[in-house]
Amino acid sequence: MYRPSFVAIAVVFGLILHNPARGSETLEPSRATMPGKLSASLNDQTVDLSLTDAVFLGLRDNRAISSAFLQRIAQKFDLRVAEDQFTPKLLLSGRYLMGHNQDNRYRNNALSPNTTLLSEWGTRFSLSWTLINQTDRNGHYQSNGLTFSVIQPLLRDAGPEVTTAPVRLARLGEQANRLSLKSTVSQTVTQIAVAYRELLRAQERLRIACDALARSQQLMEVNKALIAAGRMAEFEIVQTEADAATQELGVEEAANQLDAGRRGLLQLLSVDLNTQVRASDALEAKRVDLNAAQALRVALENQPDYLMQVISSEQAAINLLVAKNQRLWDVSLVGGASQLRDRVLGDQSGNVNRQWDQYGGVQVNIPIGDLRPRQGEIRAEVDVRDKATRLTEMQQRLERDVGDAVRDVGTRWRQYEIAQRARELSLRKLEIERDKLKVGRSSNFQVLSFETDLRNAENAQLNALIAYLNAQTLLDEKLGMTLESWDIALND
């Protein structure tokens, strides 16, 4: 597996202690890779920025990652709510009323706590107690009672497979959410790496343009010396002057591209766009040999989009099981008991009216002519088949993308080697032709033509190197191994 040659960054996602705007989580770097701080005070000086530092700043401040972590706060609580369905629930109800009618004035207050419990077998327990006090001209009446009931479904909503379905769906959803977060972070790291190399490309293009301008100016001095010695016609220097003007134009264009590349990188890092930064990493690469079959196995185990599709298929299967269960009759065993006690406070006789009630039996609900349960089942069946088709398509697309990415890495390396040889030969060719010009065996036109060949070869080598490095980064993303390559841990 490819690992970048630059220093890996170790980042830990933990609790935020000083920036509440990012929620309960943030990214903390290891002390070994802590970069220098970038602030508004540095706008007037240029800051050297390595790719490691750029990735750290992006993980810390990038808005897409911050938004993803804000969403994780709600997503984690959704899972907690789903897992809480088998814990007892308590509801406190109360009221206090004052009123009057044509016969009387009264006050009425009531308190009624109620607790319910759902078991994994679908059993529903309910226990409630009610206290009612009423005062009017006729006296003070009090009523309190206890009620307990049990309902055990036998067909619909019965059994752990059905009752735990919401929890399993929520846990699968949590896995998908974590994969989505991994995908967001991976994409951000990839974007930062590509943008950083675009800045490197712009810096190198500016250097190439400046070198070409310097060579053109040197050639102009040689032309002047040859004209002064009577070995060159004066009008021939016009070609060199035109070339020098063209190179000045190229320098201006390269400088403009450099500024655009700098601002594009700073935008991803969420840093002040006026900050002057320079990409300080050396442009170098090493050959990486890859095995397409092994790369595909790695992708099937780690690629977030593919794994999310696998999870989606599992969720569809659970939804189908629940939809089939909802078509069953509602047959349940029921049982319960209640006690009610009424009395008049202040009554000297002490009479208390007590009532007891116990019951047990079966209750049945049979829907007739309702097509909605069947509709739900059909939709769930279609969704299962659709998800299976999508999973097959995703797997084939992943196989194609990984194969293309592996092949692209190899192709880009070979192109880089060819571009290196072409640049070396172009430089040697130009040096020979300049030496020939000094002794009058060549012409300005030929030298300028070879100058153009050298500039093209230098730019081709630069583009081939950047393309090779980007191909490695994109391969990591296709394999789902970007975080592992950078030693980034999602302690979410």
Tab-separated table of C-alpha atoms in Angstrom:
chain	number	residue	atom	x	y	z
A	1	MET	CA	0.000	0.000	0.000
A	2	TYR	CA	1.309	3.409	-0.969
A	3	ARG	CA	2.356	5.704	1.871
A	4	PRO	CA	3.457	9.276	1.161
A	5	SER	CA	7.158	9.988	1.382
A	6	PHE	CA	6.645	13.146	3.385
A	7	VAL	CA	6.262	13.145	7.185
A	8	ALA	CA	2.937	11.591	8.217
A	9	ILE	CA	0.586	13.603	10.360
A	10	ALA	CA	-1.040	12.137	13.420
A	11	VAL	CA	-4.399	13.714	14.207
A	12	VAL	CA	-6.797	12.791	16.994
A	13	PHE	CA	-10.476	13.734	17.038
A	14	GLY	CA	-11.416	14.591	20.637
A	15	LEU	CA	-13.473	16.847	22.855
A	16	ILE	CA	-13.271	20.563	22.184
A	17	LEU	CA	-12.255	22.614	25.197
A	18	HIS	CA	-11.874	26.120	23.867
A	19	ASN	CA	-13.961	26.540	20.692
A	20	PRO	CA	-17.658	25.788	21.327
A	21	ALA	CA	-18.562	26.786	17.791
A	22	ARG	CA	-17.278	23.417	16.514
A	23	GLY	CA	-19.482	21.291	18.780
A	24	SER	CA	-18.293	18.631	21.147
A	25	GLU	CA	-15.500	17.319	18.945
A	26	THR	CA	-12.411	18.719	17.203
A	27	LEU	CA	-9.112	17.661	15.691
A	28	GLU	CA	-5.930	17.754	17.736
A	29	PRO	CA	-2.463	17.211	16.185
A	30	SER	CA	0.335	15.237	17.708
A	31	ARG	CA	3.026	17.457	19.218
A	32	ALA	CA	5.558	16.011	16.815
A	33	THR	CA	3.805	17.582	13.832
A	34	MET	CA	2.523	20.824	15.362
A	35	PRO	CA	2.987	23.535	12.706
A	36	GLY	CA	3.586	27.191	13.237
A	37	LYS	CA	0.491	29.325	13.767
A	38	LEU	CA	-0.884	31.333	10.866
A	39	SER	CA	-2.557	34.574	11.834
A	40	ALA	CA	-3.473	37.943	10.417
A	41	SER	CA	-0.193	39.352	11.740
A	42	LEU	CA	1.686	37.287	9.143
A	43	ASN	CA	-0.022	38.887	6.157
A	44	ASP	CA	3.009	41.046	5.370
A	45	GLN	CA	5.535	38.205	5.320
A	46	THR	CA	5.746	34.903	3.503
A	47	VAL	CA	5.253	31.746	5.535
A	48	ASP	CA	6.817	28.464	4.436
A	49	LEU	CA	4.101	25.814	4.466
A	50	SER	CA	4.729	22.090	4.137
A	51	LEU	CA	2.104	19.668	2.910
A	52	THR	CA	1.952	18.172	6.406
A	53	ASP	CA	1.191	21.596	7.876
A	54	ALA	CA	-1.417	22.256	5.181
A	55	VAL	CA	-3.225	19.001	5.937
A	56	PHE	CA	-3.178	19.730	9.681
A	57	LEU	CA	-4.604	23.220	9.189
A	58	GLY	CA	-7.286	21.829	6.903
A	59	LEU	CA	-8.311	19.164	9.413
A	60	ARG	CA	-8.454	21.755	12.158
A	61	ASP	CA	-10.281	24.562	10.368
A	62	ASN	CA	-11.847	23.279	7.144
A	63	ARG	CA	-15.527	24.223	7.055
A	64	ALA	CA	-16.711	20.979	5.450
A	65	ILE	CA	-15.145	18.966	8.282
A	66	SER	CA	-16.537	21.332	10.914
A	67	SER	CA	-20.008	20.928	9.406
A	68	ALA	CA	-19.637	17.135	9.369
A	69	PHE	CA	-18.733	17.123	13.055
A	70	LEU	CA	-21.707	19.309	13.909
A	71	GLN	CA	-23.947	16.759	12.194
A	72	ARG	CA	-22.325	13.986	14.227
A	73	ILE	CA	-23.684	15.543	17.428
A	74	ALA	CA	-27.276	14.999	16.279
A	75	GLN	CA	-26.498	11.619	14.700
A	76	LYS	CA	-25.034	10.227	17.916
A	77	PHE	CA	-28.069	11.355	19.875
A	78	ASP	CA	-30.361	9.689	17.321
A	79	LEU	CA	-28.606	6.387	18.080
A	80	ARG	CA	-28.937	6.976	21.806
A	81	VAL	CA	-32.672	7.548	21.426
A	82	ALA	CA	-33.084	4.337	19.415
A	83	GLU	CA	-31.158	2.262	21.981
A	84	ASP	CA	-33.219	3.762	24.788
A	85	GLN	CA	-36.516	2.175	23.690
A	86	PHE	CA	-36.168	-0.795	26.105
A	87	THR	CA	-35.615	1.318	29.218
A	88	PRO	CA	-38.573	2.242	31.478
A	89	LYS	CA	-40.343	5.481	30.623
A	90	LEU	CA	-42.027	7.651	33.252
A	91	LEU	CA	-44.694	10.222	32.511
A	92	LEU	CA	-45.890	12.624	35.210
A	93	SER	CA	-49.265	14.246	34.590
A	94	GLY	CA	-50.999	16.706	36.859
A	95	ARG	CA	-53.597	19.433	36.895
A	96	TYR	CA	-55.120	22.003	39.225
A	97	LEU	CA	-58.517	23.533	38.385
A	98	MET	CA	-60.712	26.138	40.032
A	99	GLY	CA	-64.232	26.698	38.782
A	100	HIS	CA	-67.860	27.180	39.564
A	101	ASN	CA	-71.238	26.398	38.096
A	102	GLN	CA	-74.833	27.265	38.891
A	103	ASP	CA	-74.794	25.025	41.986
A	104	ASN	CA	-71.359	25.116	43.461
A	105	ARG	CA	-67.787	26.345	43.546
A	106	TYR	CA	-65.050	23.738	43.439
A	107	ARG	CA	-61.346	23.056	43.296
A	108	ASN	CA	-59.923	19.991	41.604
A	109	ASN	CA	-56.352	18.743	41.518
A	110	ALA	CA	-54.991	15.495	40.196
A	111	LEU	CA	-51.640	13.736	40.007
A	112	SER	CA	-51.073	10.720	37.786
A	113	PRO	CA	-47.580	9.204	37.320
A	114	ASN	CA	-47.426	6.492	34.669
A	115	THR	CA	-44.531	4.179	33.794
A	116	THR	CA	-44.215	1.899	30.768
A	117	LEU	CA	-41.687	-0.720	29.728
A	118	LEU	CA	-41.164	-2.530	26.416
A	119	SER	CA	-39.233	-5.792	26.406
A	120	GLU	CA	-37.270	-7.257	23.506
A	121	TRP	CA	-40.040	-9.857	23.059
A	122	GLY	CA	-42.580	-7.115	22.461
A	123	THR	CA	-44.160	-7.342	25.916
A	124	ARG	CA	-45.578	-4.008	27.040
A	125	PHE	CA	-45.898	-3.349	30.774
A	126	SER	CA	-47.767	-0.372	32.160
A	127	LEU	CA	-48.121	0.783	35.765
A	128	SER	CA	-49.964	3.934	36.753
A	129	TRP	CA	-51.252	5.566	39.934
A	130	THR	CA	-53.835	8.321	40.087
A	131	LEU	CA	-54.690	10.695	42.937
A	132	ILE	CA	-57.651	13.063	42.616
A	133	ASN	CA	-58.732	15.617	45.219
A	134	GLN	CA	-61.905	17.690	44.866
A	135	THR	CA	-63.210	20.311	47.292
A	136	ASP	CA	-66.590	22.016	47.120
A	137	ARG	CA	-69.379	23.116	49.526
A	138	ASN	CA	-70.339	19.529	50.172
A	139	GLY	CA	-66.893	18.488	51.429
A	140	HIS	CA	-63.523	17.195	50.396
A	141	TYR	CA	-63.410	14.052	48.275
A	142	GLN	CA	-60.338	11.991	47.521
A	143	SER	CA	-59.871	9.166	45.040
A	144	ASN	CA	-56.704	7.206	44.346
A	145	GLY	CA	-55.999	4.017	42.503
A	146	LEU	CA	-53.344	1.776	41.050
A	147	THR	CA	-53.524	0.137	37.599
A	148	PHE	CA	-51.216	-2.500	36.150
A	149	SER	CA	-51.496	-4.032	32.669
A	150	VAL	CA	-49.524	-6.446	30.476
A	151	ILE	CA	-49.863	-6.982	26.720
A	152	GLN	CA	-47.913	-9.741	24.974
A	153	PRO	CA	-48.203	-9.787	21.167
A	154	LEU	CA	-48.254	-13.262	19.621
A	155	LEU	CA	-48.046	-12.443	15.899
A	156	ARG	CA	-47.578	-8.825	14.855
A	157	ASP	CA	-44.872	-6.928	16.790
A	158	ALA	CA	-43.807	-10.126	18.554
A	159	GLY	CA	-40.258	-11.423	18.936
A	160	PRO	CA	-36.791	-9.866	19.169
A	161	GLU	CA	-36.282	-9.765	15.396
A	162	VAL	CA	-39.093	-7.241	15.049
A	163	THR	CA	-38.817	-5.268	18.283
A	164	THR	CA	-35.057	-4.765	17.967
A	165	ALA	CA	-35.289	-3.767	14.280
A	166	PRO	CA	-35.245	0.005	15.050
A	167	VAL	CA	-32.109	-0.434	17.147
A	168	ARG	CA	-30.359	-2.469	14.470
A	169	LEU	CA	-31.342	0.071	11.833
A	170	ALA	CA	-30.028	2.890	14.007
A	171	ARG	CA	-26.714	1.091	14.595
A	172	LEU	CA	-26.294	0.436	10.899
A	173	GLY	CA	-27.129	4.087	10.297
A	174	GLU	CA	-24.438	5.056	12.800
A	175	GLN	CA	-21.902	2.947	10.898
A	176	ALA	CA	-22.940	4.694	7.681
A	177	ASN	CA	-22.609	8.087	9.377
A	178	ARG	CA	-19.084	7.265	10.508
A	179	LEU	CA	-18.204	6.139	7.004
A	180	SER	CA	-19.648	9.380	5.659
A	181	LEU	CA	-17.449	11.328	8.073
A	182	LYS	CA	-14.428	9.294	6.946
A	183	SER	CA	-15.320	10.039	3.335
A	184	THR	CA	-15.620	13.780	4.064
A	185	VAL	CA	-12.244	13.901	5.821
A	186	SER	CA	-10.595	11.805	3.085
A	187	GLN	CA	-11.957	14.019	0.338
A	188	THR	CA	-10.782	17.119	2.189
A	189	VAL	CA	-7.273	15.730	2.631
A	190	THR	CA	-7.194	14.827	-1.072
A	191	GLN	CA	-8.388	18.299	-2.075
A	192	ILE	CA	-5.764	19.937	0.125
A	193	ALA	CA	-2.970	17.738	-1.271
A	194	VAL	CA	-4.013	18.471	-4.855
A	195	ALA	CA	-4.358	22.218	-4.151
A	196	TYR	CA	-0.955	22.251	-2.434
A	197	ARG	CA	0.645	20.651	-5.475
A	198	GLU	CA	-1.107	23.167	-7.715
A	199	LEU	CA	0.647	25.845	-5.670
A	200	LEU	CA	3.929	23.968	-6.138
A	201	ARG	CA	3.224	23.737	-9.867
A	202	ALA	CA	2.557	27.489	-10.050
A	203	GLN	CA	5.792	28.230	-8.145
A	204	GLU	CA	7.800	26.009	-10.487
A	205	ARG	CA	6.157	27.517	-13.567
A	206	LEU	CA	7.135	30.974	-12.333
A	207	ARG	CA	10.715	29.749	-11.822
A	208	ILE	CA	10.785	28.225	-15.318
A	209	ALA	CA	9.440	31.451	-16.795
A	210	CYS	CA	12.016	33.540	-14.917
A	211	ASP	CA	14.837	31.219	-16.000
A	212	ALA	CA	13.649	31.466	-19.616
A	213	LEU	CA	13.572	35.262	-19.348
A	214	ALA	CA	17.108	35.290	-17.912
A	215	ARG	CA	18.373	33.078	-20.739
A	216	SER	CA	16.662	35.307	-23.280
A	217	GLN	CA	18.344	38.362	-21.762
A	218	GLN	CA	21.700	36.561	-21.822
A	219	LEU	CA	21.157	35.711	-25.473
A	220	MET	CA	20.412	39.355	-26.145
A	221	GLU	CA	23.787	40.301	-24.616
A	222	VAL	CA	25.488	37.715	-26.807
A	223	ASN	CA	23.678	39.138	-29.857
A	224	LYS	CA	24.861	42.647	-29.007
A	225	ALA	CA	28.436	41.436	-28.672
A	226	LEU	CA	28.255	39.637	-32.022
A	227	ILE	CA	26.751	42.714	-33.697
A	228	ALA	CA	29.487	44.896	-32.219
A	229	ALA	CA	32.073	42.477	-33.560
A	230	GLY	CA	30.451	42.586	-36.987
A	231	ARG	CA	29.603	38.881	-36.928
A	232	MET	CA	25.778	39.321	-36.871
A	233	ALA	CA	23.429	41.569	-38.749
A	234	GLU	CA	21.828	44.165	-36.512
A	235	PHE	CA	18.281	43.290	-37.544
A	236	GLU	CA	18.634	39.718	-36.232
A	237	ILE	CA	18.489	40.921	-32.618
A	238	VAL	CA	14.798	41.715	-33.172
A	239	GLN	CA	13.997	38.010	-32.826
A	240	THR	CA	15.694	37.894	-29.437
A	241	GLU	CA	13.974	41.076	-28.259
A	242	ALA	CA	10.599	39.661	-29.286
A	243	ASP	CA	11.364	36.451	-27.413
A	244	ALA	CA	12.365	38.430	-24.300
A	245	ALA	CA	9.068	40.311	-24.429
A	246	THR	CA	7.220	37.024	-24.740
A	247	GLN	CA	9.075	35.663	-21.698
A	248	GLU	CA	8.144	38.771	-19.681
A	249	LEU	CA	4.523	38.078	-20.571
A	250	GLY	CA	4.983	34.489	-19.435
A	251	VAL	CA	6.392	35.658	-16.095
A	252	GLU	CA	3.348	37.867	-15.528
A	253	GLU	CA	0.982	35.025	-16.351
A	254	ALA	CA	2.863	32.610	-14.077
A	255	ALA	CA	2.738	35.137	-11.225
A	256	ASN	CA	-1.007	35.477	-11.683
A	257	GLN	CA	-1.444	31.685	-11.602
A	258	LEU	CA	0.700	31.535	-8.472
A	259	ASP	CA	-1.558	33.979	-6.656
A	260	ALA	CA	-4.662	32.055	-7.756
A	261	GLY	CA	-3.152	28.770	-6.544
A	262	ARG	CA	-2.214	30.329	-3.208
A	263	ARG	CA	-5.717	31.669	-2.612
A	264	GLY	CA	-7.277	28.367	-3.664
A	265	LEU	CA	-5.242	26.504	-1.045
A	266	LEU	CA	-5.974	29.076	1.666
A	267	GLN	CA	-9.693	28.779	0.900
A	268	LEU	CA	-9.550	25.045	1.665
A	269	LEU	CA	-7.576	25.722	4.847
A	270	SER	CA	-10.095	28.387	5.970
A	271	VAL	CA	-7.199	30.813	6.416
A	272	ASP	CA	-7.185	34.538	5.615
A	273	LEU	CA	-6.830	34.778	1.829
A	274	ASN	CA	-4.346	37.635	2.187
A	275	THR	CA	-1.855	35.433	4.042
A	276	GLN	CA	1.337	35.030	2.023
A	277	VAL	CA	2.392	31.385	1.986
A	278	ARG	CA	4.933	29.443	-0.029
A	279	ALA	CA	4.825	25.695	-0.600
A	280	SER	CA	8.127	24.528	0.874
A	281	ASP	CA	8.105	20.798	0.066
A	282	ALA	CA	10.555	19.533	-2.523
A	283	LEU	CA	9.037	18.119	-5.683
A	284	GLU	CA	10.246	14.531	-5.733
A	285	ALA	CA	8.760	11.113	-6.272
A	286	LYS	CA	9.615	7.444	-5.926
A	287	ARG	CA	8.317	4.600	-7.998
A	288	VAL	CA	5.536	2.536	-6.414
A	289	ASP	CA	4.716	-0.960	-7.638
A	290	LEU	CA	1.061	-1.930	-7.167
A	291	ASN	CA	-0.956	-5.102	-7.551
A	292	ALA	CA	-4.449	-4.495	-8.972
A	293	ALA	CA	-6.032	-7.582	-7.370
A	294	GLN	CA	-4.646	-6.717	-3.932
A	295	ALA	CA	-5.719	-3.096	-4.341
A	296	LEU	CA	-9.277	-4.212	-5.111
A	297	ARG	CA	-9.399	-6.368	-1.974
A	298	VAL	CA	-8.254	-3.385	0.086
A	299	ALA	CA	-10.935	-1.196	-1.521
A	300	LEU	CA	-13.712	-3.733	-0.818
A	301	GLU	CA	-12.748	-3.642	2.862
A	302	ASN	CA	-12.209	0.094	3.277
A	303	GLN	CA	-13.883	2.199	0.576
A	304	PRO	CA	-16.562	4.300	2.378
A	305	ASP	CA	-19.032	4.655	-0.520
A	306	TYR	CA	-19.024	0.911	-1.205
A	307	LEU	CA	-19.380	0.018	2.481
A	308	MET	CA	-22.275	2.475	2.837
A	309	GLN	CA	-24.020	0.703	-0.039
A	310	VAL	CA	-23.493	-2.639	1.752
A	311	ILE	CA	-25.061	-1.154	4.885
A	312	SER	CA	-27.962	0.204	2.847
A	313	SER	CA	-28.661	-3.333	1.565
A	314	GLU	CA	-28.676	-4.672	5.139
A	315	GLN	CA	-31.104	-1.950	6.200
A	316	ALA	CA	-33.414	-2.821	3.301
A	317	ALA	CA	-33.470	-6.476	4.413
A	318	ILE	CA	-34.470	-5.440	7.953
A	319	ASN	CA	-37.198	-3.156	6.622
A	320	LEU	CA	-38.595	-6.048	4.563
A	321	LEU	CA	-38.737	-8.270	7.652
A	322	VAL	CA	-40.656	-5.576	9.551
A	323	ALA	CA	-43.013	-4.970	6.595
A	324	LYS	CA	-43.882	-8.674	6.418
A	325	ASN	CA	-44.532	-8.755	10.149
A	326	GLN	CA	-46.932	-5.820	9.877
A	327	ARG	CA	-49.179	-7.879	7.596
A	328	LEU	CA	-49.875	-10.399	10.404
A	329	TRP	CA	-52.964	-10.263	12.594
A	330	ASP	CA	-52.701	-8.394	15.857
A	331	VAL	CA	-53.228	-11.196	18.380
A	332	SER	CA	-52.145	-10.497	21.946
A	333	LEU	CA	-52.467	-11.925	25.431
A	334	VAL	CA	-53.671	-9.261	27.829
A	335	GLY	CA	-53.900	-9.121	31.586
A	336	GLY	CA	-54.125	-6.566	34.329
A	337	ALA	CA	-55.353	-5.496	37.711
A	338	SER	CA	-56.555	-2.260	39.252
A	339	GLN	CA	-57.488	-0.944	42.674
A	340	LEU	CA	-59.579	2.154	43.321
A	341	ARG	CA	-60.264	3.751	46.716
A	342	ASP	CA	-62.714	6.633	47.316
A	343	ARG	CA	-63.383	8.457	50.570
A	344	VAL	CA	-64.682	11.713	51.997
A	345	LEU	CA	-62.065	13.475	54.113
A	346	GLY	CA	-63.383	14.568	57.496
A	347	ASP	CA	-66.172	11.985	57.458
A	348	GLN	CA	-66.506	10.745	61.067
A	349	SER	CA	-67.805	7.370	59.925
A	350	GLY	CA	-64.502	6.614	58.176
A	351	ASN	CA	-66.248	4.906	55.252
A	352	VAL	CA	-63.892	4.054	52.421
A	353	ASN	CA	-65.134	2.665	49.142
A	354	ARG	CA	-62.685	0.108	47.709
A	355	GLN	CA	-62.947	-1.494	44.297
A	356	TRP	CA	-60.825	-4.288	42.823
A	357	ASP	CA	-60.657	-5.433	39.239
A	358	GLN	CA	-58.616	-8.198	37.617
A	359	TYR	CA	-58.752	-9.458	34.061
A	360	GLY	CA	-56.958	-11.692	31.574
A	361	GLY	CA	-57.623	-12.935	28.046
A	362	VAL	CA	-56.924	-12.484	24.368
A	363	GLN	CA	-57.505	-9.505	22.104
A	364	VAL	CA	-57.579	-9.754	18.300
A	365	ASN	CA	-57.494	-7.072	15.611
A	366	ILE	CA	-57.958	-8.309	12.034
A	367	PRO	CA	-57.671	-5.686	9.276
A	368	ILE	CA	-59.948	-6.355	6.315
A	369	GLY	CA	-59.783	-4.434	3.057
A	370	ASP	CA	-56.722	-2.387	4.101
A	371	LEU	CA	-54.081	-2.507	1.367
A	372	ARG	CA	-51.514	-0.382	3.196
A	373	PRO	CA	-49.668	-3.298	4.885
A	374	ARG	CA	-49.323	-5.039	1.526
A	375	GLN	CA	-48.174	-1.750	0.003
A	376	GLY	CA	-45.425	-1.483	2.609
A	377	GLU	CA	-44.293	-5.053	1.941
A	378	ILE	CA	-44.168	-4.528	-1.836
A	379	ARG	CA	-42.165	-1.342	-1.423
A	380	ALA	CA	-39.750	-3.124	0.919
A	381	GLU	CA	-39.313	-6.027	-1.521
A	382	VAL	CA	-38.625	-3.640	-4.384
A	383	ASP	CA	-36.157	-1.731	-2.227
A	384	VAL	CA	-34.261	-4.947	-1.372
A	385	ARG	CA	-33.922	-5.825	-5.053
A	386	ASP	CA	-32.996	-2.276	-5.971
A	387	LYS	CA	-30.311	-2.142	-3.277
A	388	ALA	CA	-28.904	-5.487	-4.484
A	389	THR	CA	-28.698	-4.102	-8.031
A	390	ARG	CA	-27.043	-0.926	-6.802
A	391	LEU	CA	-24.547	-2.932	-4.744
A	392	THR	CA	-23.595	-5.012	-7.785
A	393	GLU	CA	-23.202	-1.830	-9.833
A	394	MET	CA	-21.156	-0.200	-7.067
A	395	GLN	CA	-18.861	-3.212	-6.837
A	396	GLN	CA	-18.269	-3.228	-10.592
A	397	ARG	CA	-17.675	0.523	-10.624
A	398	LEU	CA	-15.245	0.176	-7.728
A	399	GLU	CA	-13.383	-2.577	-9.583
A	400	ARG	CA	-13.157	-0.355	-12.667
A	401	ASP	CA	-12.100	2.743	-10.710
A	402	VAL	CA	-9.431	0.907	-8.733
A	403	GLY	CA	-8.080	-0.735	-11.879
A	404	ASP	CA	-7.984	2.621	-13.650
A	405	ALA	CA	-6.294	4.270	-10.667
A	406	VAL	CA	-3.629	1.553	-10.394
A	407	ARG	CA	-2.961	1.688	-14.124
A	408	ASP	CA	-2.868	5.490	-14.013
A	409	VAL	CA	-0.165	5.458	-11.331
A	410	GLY	CA	2.007	3.204	-13.488
A	411	THR	CA	1.364	5.247	-16.626
A	412	ARG	CA	2.090	8.541	-14.884
A	413	TRP	CA	5.442	7.215	-13.629
A	414	ARG	CA	6.503	6.119	-17.102
A	415	GLN	CA	5.459	9.503	-18.491
A	416	TYR	CA	7.514	11.207	-15.788
A	417	GLU	CA	10.607	9.163	-16.688
A	418	ILE	CA	10.181	10.036	-20.370
A	419	ALA	CA	9.657	13.719	-19.522
A	420	GLN	CA	12.866	13.687	-17.440
A	421	ARG	CA	14.889	12.334	-20.369
A	422	ALA	CA	13.266	14.780	-22.776
A	423	ARG	CA	14.116	17.717	-20.508
A	424	GLU	CA	17.744	16.605	-20.104
A	425	LEU	CA	18.143	16.181	-23.873
A	426	SER	CA	16.496	19.540	-24.588
A	427	LEU	CA	18.846	21.273	-22.166
A	428	ARG	CA	21.859	19.586	-23.698
A	429	LYS	CA	20.627	20.428	-27.197
A	430	LEU	CA	20.226	24.111	-26.267
A	431	GLU	CA	23.678	24.310	-24.678
A	432	ILE	CA	25.270	22.892	-27.798
A	433	GLU	CA	23.364	25.291	-30.043
A	434	ARG	CA	24.321	28.317	-27.909
A	435	ASP	CA	27.966	27.305	-28.139
A	436	LYS	CA	27.610	27.016	-31.919
A	437	LEU	CA	26.028	30.495	-32.031
A	438	LYS	CA	29.043	32.014	-30.266
A	439	VAL	CA	31.328	30.760	-33.014
A	440	GLY	CA	28.920	31.733	-35.788
A	441	ARG	CA	27.790	28.213	-36.711
A	442	SER	CA	24.125	28.689	-35.719
A	443	SER	CA	21.400	31.306	-35.893
A	444	ASN	CA	19.190	33.186	-33.473
A	445	PHE	CA	16.166	31.438	-34.911
A	446	GLN	CA	17.572	27.997	-34.113
A	447	VAL	CA	18.581	28.963	-30.565
A	448	LEU	CA	15.196	30.506	-29.848
A	449	SER	CA	13.495	27.411	-31.242
A	450	PHE	CA	15.530	25.217	-28.897
A	451	GLU	CA	14.701	27.611	-26.015
A	452	THR	CA	11.027	26.974	-26.687
A	453	ASP	CA	11.687	23.226	-26.742
A	454	LEU	CA	13.397	23.437	-23.343
A	455	ARG	CA	10.571	25.429	-21.787
A	456	ASN	CA	8.050	22.933	-23.100
A	457	ALA	CA	10.152	20.018	-21.815
A	458	GLU	CA	10.521	21.593	-18.370
A	459	ASN	CA	6.780	22.205	-18.115
A	460	ALA	CA	6.062	18.692	-19.379
A	461	GLN	CA	8.347	17.210	-16.701
A	462	LEU	CA	6.699	19.357	-14.027
A	463	ASN	CA	3.197	18.379	-15.143
A	464	ALA	CA	4.144	14.694	-15.303
A	465	LEU	CA	5.565	14.782	-11.760
A	466	ILE	CA	2.504	16.570	-10.341
A	467	ALA	CA	0.204	14.162	-12.181
A	468	TYR	CA	2.072	11.172	-10.732
A	469	LEU	CA	1.862	12.487	-7.158
A	470	ASN	CA	-1.830	13.307	-7.590
A	471	ALA	CA	-2.449	9.846	-9.036
A	472	GLN	CA	-1.052	8.312	-5.837
A	473	THR	CA	-3.277	10.550	-3.715
A	474	LEU	CA	-6.374	9.738	-5.785
A	475	LEU	CA	-5.568	6.017	-5.578
A	476	ASP	CA	-5.532	6.275	-1.793
A	477	GLU	CA	-8.986	7.851	-1.917
A	478	LYS	CA	-10.312	5.140	-4.261
A	479	LEU	CA	-8.997	2.473	-1.885
A	480	GLY	CA	-10.433	4.213	1.184
A	481	MET	CA	-6.927	4.391	2.662
A	482	THR	CA	-6.322	8.145	2.767
A	483	LEU	CA	-6.615	8.387	6.541
A	484	GLU	CA	-4.393	5.353	7.048
A	485	SER	CA	-1.738	6.759	4.692
A	486	TRP	CA	-1.703	9.966	6.724
A	487	ASP	CA	-1.973	8.239	10.136
A	488	ILE	CA	-5.195	10.104	10.854
A	489	ALA	CA	-7.420	8.469	13.479
A	490	LEU	CA	-11.140	9.196	13.769
A	491	ASN	CA	-11.713	8.856	17.494
A	492	ASP	CA	-15.335	9.777	16.973
